[in-house]
Coordinates of C-alpha atoms and ligand atoms in Angstrom, one line a residue:
M1 CA 0.1 0.0 -0.1
K2 CA 1.2 3.5 -0.6
F3 CA 1.4 5.8 1.9
F4 CA 0.5 9.3 1.5
I5 CA 0.5 12.2 3.7
D6 CA -2.9 14.4 3.7
T7 CA -1.2 17.7 4.7
A8 CA 0.3 21.3 3.0
N9 CA 2.4 21.9 6.2
L10 CA 6.0 21.2 4.6
Q11 CA 7.4 20.5 7.6
Q12 CA 5.8 17.6 8.4
I13 CA 5.9 16.7 4.4
K14 CA 9.8 16.3 5.4
E15 CA 9.4 14.3 8.6
A16 CA 7.5 11.8 6.6
Q17 CA 9.7 12.2 3.7
D18 CA 12.9 11.7 6.0
L19 CA 11.1 8.5 7.5
G20 CA 11.6 6.8 4.0
V21 CA 8.3 5.6 3.9
L22 CA 6.3 8.5 1.7
D23 CA 5.2 7.8 -1.9
G24 CA 3.5 11.3 -2.1
V25 CA 1.2 14.3 -0.6
T26 CA -2.0 15.5 -1.1
T27 CA -3.5 18.5 -0.3
N28 CA -7.3 20.3 -0.8
P29 CA -8.1 24.3 -0.1
S30 CA -8.5 23.9 3.4
L31 CA -5.3 22.0 4.2
M32 CA -3.5 25.2 2.1
A33 CA -6.0 27.7 3.8
K34 CA -4.4 26.1 7.3
E35 CA -1.1 26.8 6.3
G36 CA -2.1 30.4 5.3
I37 CA -1.6 30.1 1.4
T38 CA -4.1 32.3 -0.3
G39 CA -3.3 34.3 -3.3
K40 CA -2.5 32.0 -6.9
E41 CA 0.9 33.2 -7.2
N42 CA 1.8 31.3 -3.4
I43 CA 0.1 29.0 -4.0
I44 CA 1.8 27.9 -7.3
N45 CA 5.0 28.6 -5.6
H46 CA 3.9 25.8 -2.4
Y47 CA 3.0 23.5 -4.7
K48 CA 6.5 23.4 -6.1
A49 CA 7.8 23.6 -2.6
I50 CA 6.1 20.3 -1.8
C51 CA 7.0 19.3 -5.1
D52 CA 10.7 19.8 -4.4
I53 CA 10.1 17.6 -1.2
V54 CA 8.4 14.4 -2.1
E55 CA 9.8 12.1 -4.8
G56 CA 6.0 10.6 -6.1
D57 CA 2.4 12.4 -6.8
V58 CA 1.3 15.5 -5.4
S59 CA -2.1 15.8 -5.4
A60 CA -3.5 19.9 -6.2
E61 CA -7.1 20.8 -6.4
V62 CA -8.8 23.0 -8.5
I63 CA -10.9 25.9 -6.9
A64 CA -13.0 26.0 -10.3
T65 CA -16.1 24.2 -10.1
D66 CA -17.4 24.3 -13.9
Y67 CA -16.1 22.5 -16.8
E68 CA -13.8 25.3 -18.7
S69 CA -12.9 26.3 -15.9
I70 CA -11.9 23.2 -14.3
I71 CA -10.2 22.1 -17.6
K72 CA -8.1 25.9 -17.3
E73 CA -6.9 25.6 -13.7
G74 CA -5.6 21.6 -14.0
E75 CA -3.8 22.0 -16.9
A76 CA -2.1 25.3 -15.4
L77 CA -1.8 23.1 -12.4
A78 CA -0.2 20.0 -14.4
K79 CA 2.3 22.0 -15.8
L80 CA 3.7 23.1 -12.8
N81 CA 5.7 19.6 -12.7
D82 CA 5.2 15.9 -13.6
K83 CA 4.7 14.9 -10.1
I84 CA 1.4 17.0 -9.7
V85 CA -1.9 15.1 -9.7
V86 CA -5.2 17.9 -10.5
K87 CA -8.1 17.0 -8.0
A88 CA -11.1 17.7 -9.2
P89 CA -14.3 17.4 -7.5
M90 CA -17.3 14.6 -7.5
I91 CA -19.4 16.8 -9.4
K92 CA -20.8 16.8 -12.9
D93 CA -18.2 19.2 -14.6
G94 CA -15.9 17.3 -12.6
I95 CA -16.4 14.4 -13.7
K96 CA -16.5 15.5 -17.3
A97 CA -13.6 17.0 -17.1
I98 CA -11.6 14.2 -15.2
K99 CA -12.2 11.9 -18.6
Y100 CA -10.6 15.0 -20.3
F101 CA -7.7 15.0 -18.6
S102 CA -7.2 11.1 -18.2
S103 CA -7.6 11.4 -22.4
N104 CA -4.8 14.1 -22.4
G105 CA -2.5 11.9 -19.8
I106 CA -2.8 14.0 -17.6
K107 CA -2.9 12.6 -13.7
T108 CA -6.4 13.0 -11.4
N109 CA -7.9 12.4 -8.4
C110 CA -11.5 12.9 -7.8
T111 CA -12.3 13.9 -4.5
L112 CA -15.2 14.0 -2.2
V113 CA -16.5 10.2 -3.1
F114 CA -18.7 9.2 -0.3
S115 CA -20.8 6.1 -2.4
S116 CA -19.5 3.2 -4.5
G117 CA -22.0 4.5 -7.2
Q118 CA -19.4 7.7 -7.2
A119 CA -16.4 5.6 -7.7
L120 CA -17.4 3.6 -10.4
L121 CA -18.4 7.1 -11.9
A122 CA -14.9 8.0 -11.5
A123 CA -13.3 4.9 -12.6
K124 CA -15.3 5.4 -15.7
A125 CA -14.3 8.8 -16.3
G126 CA -10.5 6.8 -15.9
A127 CA -9.4 8.6 -13.1
T128 CA -5.7 7.8 -11.9
Y129 CA -7.4 8.3 -8.3
V130 CA -10.8 7.8 -6.3
S131 CA -10.7 9.4 -3.1
P132 CA -13.6 7.9 -0.8
F133 CA -13.3 9.9 2.8
I134 CA -13.5 7.6 5.2
G135 CA -13.1 9.6 8.9
R136 CA -16.3 11.8 7.8
L137 CA -18.6 8.9 7.0
D138 CA -17.7 8.0 10.3
D139 CA -18.4 10.9 11.8
I140 CA -21.7 10.7 10.5
S141 CA -22.6 7.5 12.4
T142 CA -21.7 5.4 9.0
D143 CA -19.0 2.8 8.2
G144 CA -16.8 4.6 6.3
L145 CA -14.6 1.1 6.0
S146 CA -17.4 -0.6 4.0
L147 CA -17.1 1.9 1.5
I148 CA -12.9 1.2 0.8
E149 CA -14.4 -3.0 0.9
D150 CA -17.6 -2.2 -1.6
I151 CA -15.1 -0.3 -4.2
R152 CA -12.3 -2.4 -3.7
L153 CA -14.9 -5.5 -4.7
I154 CA -16.5 -3.3 -7.9
Y155 CA -13.2 -2.6 -9.1
D156 CA -11.6 -6.0 -8.8
N157 CA -15.1 -7.3 -10.7
Y158 CA -14.3 -5.6 -14.0
G159 CA -10.2 -4.9 -13.7
Y160 CA -10.3 -1.0 -13.4
E161 CA -7.5 1.3 -13.0
T162 CA -8.3 3.4 -10.9
Q163 CA -6.4 3.2 -7.3
I164 CA -8.4 3.7 -4.1
L165 CA -7.0 6.6 -2.3
A166 CA -8.4 6.1 1.1
A167 CA -8.8 9.3 2.4
S168 CA -9.9 11.3 5.4
I169 CA -7.6 8.5 7.5
R170 CA -8.0 9.5 11.2
H171 CA -6.3 7.1 12.8
V172 CA -3.6 4.1 12.7
I173 CA -6.6 1.3 12.8
H174 CA -8.5 2.9 9.2
I175 CA -4.4 2.4 7.7
I176 CA -4.4 -1.1 9.2
E177 CA -8.4 -1.9 7.7
C178 CA -7.7 0.1 4.5
A179 CA -4.7 -1.9 4.3
K180 CA -6.5 -5.4 4.9
I181 CA -9.0 -4.6 2.3
G182 CA -6.8 -4.1 -0.3
A183 CA -7.0 0.2 -0.9
D184 CA -4.2 0.9 -3.1
V185 CA -3.2 4.0 -1.3
M186 CA -4.0 5.0 2.3
T187 CA -3.8 9.7 2.8
G188 CA -3.5 10.5 6.1
P189 CA -1.7 12.4 9.0
L190 CA 1.3 12.7 10.0
S191 CA 0.2 11.6 13.4
A192 CA -1.7 8.7 12.0
I193 CA 1.7 7.5 9.8
L194 CA 4.1 8.3 13.0
G195 CA 1.0 6.0 15.1
L196 CA 1.9 3.1 13.0
L197 CA 5.5 2.9 15.3
K198 CA 3.5 3.1 18.9
H199 CA 3.4 -0.3 20.8
P200 CA 3.6 -0.6 24.3
L201 CA 5.8 -4.0 24.2
T202 CA 8.4 -2.4 21.7
D203 CA 9.1 0.4 24.8
S204 CA 9.1 -2.0 27.5
G205 CA 11.3 -4.5 25.4
L206 CA 13.7 -2.0 24.4
A207 CA 13.8 -0.1 27.8
Q208 CA 14.6 -3.9 29.6
F209 CA 17.1 -4.8 26.4
L210 CA 19.0 -1.0 27.3
A211 CA 19.0 -1.9 30.9
D212 CA 20.3 -5.5 30.8
H213 CA 23.2 -4.3 28.3
A214 CA 24.4 -1.4 31.1
K215 CA 23.7 -4.1 34.0
A216 CA 26.2 -6.6 32.1
S217 CA 28.6 -4.2 30.8
G218 CA 28.8 -2.7 34.8
K219 CA 27.1 0.6 34.0
Ligands
G3P1 O1 -8.0 15.6 1.6 C1 -9.0 14.8 1.9 C2 -9.0 14.4 3.4 O2 -7.8 13.2 3.5 C3 -9.6 15.0 3.5 O3 -9.4 14.7 5.2 O4 -9.8 14.4 7.7 O5 -10.6 16.9 6.8 O6 -11.5 14.6 6.2 P1 -10.7 15.1 6.7

């Protein structure tokens, strides 16, 4: 499973990259705003800075919601760097734009996906990635992980090449369950990625090993 980090924070992206397990980055307008990145030029420069840090795909979301404007904005984003994946929303014009981009060699991420029907449509349009939002489904007392299972089944039935990018990941269990189901990618916060390191028996075991070594060495 590929690991993407879901942030526009350059320090966190660097930290994940330094760990050596990062395969890409996803951003969205809220994450960019959280970092105080506003204005066309700053936004463009920020995407360039992210591309300079990571080796894999970098999702950059369009703000436009009508077909012509999505195409214009997406083409400009795609020209920034080969790593850029144009992220477009699951709306009628978004799907039409994804079809255009996929027919013209531009990578896409269909975002704001909350049903298997939407995911089927994204695959039909040729999206490179589809982003079902697990955490936000859990937030409204539905089962986000069962959506990942349904999409996996549907895509495998027909051999769709669209990659399931499990998004809105909140914690370690989400990552593990997505890996068991067979999501192609997960995108989550740095805290969830680093959370995979943790187990109390690792901490107590290491403390014991070091204490035994010190005792045997007469320290
Ligand atoms: O980037 C899309 C998705 O991962 C958002 O996650 O935590 O805002 O629901 P969240």
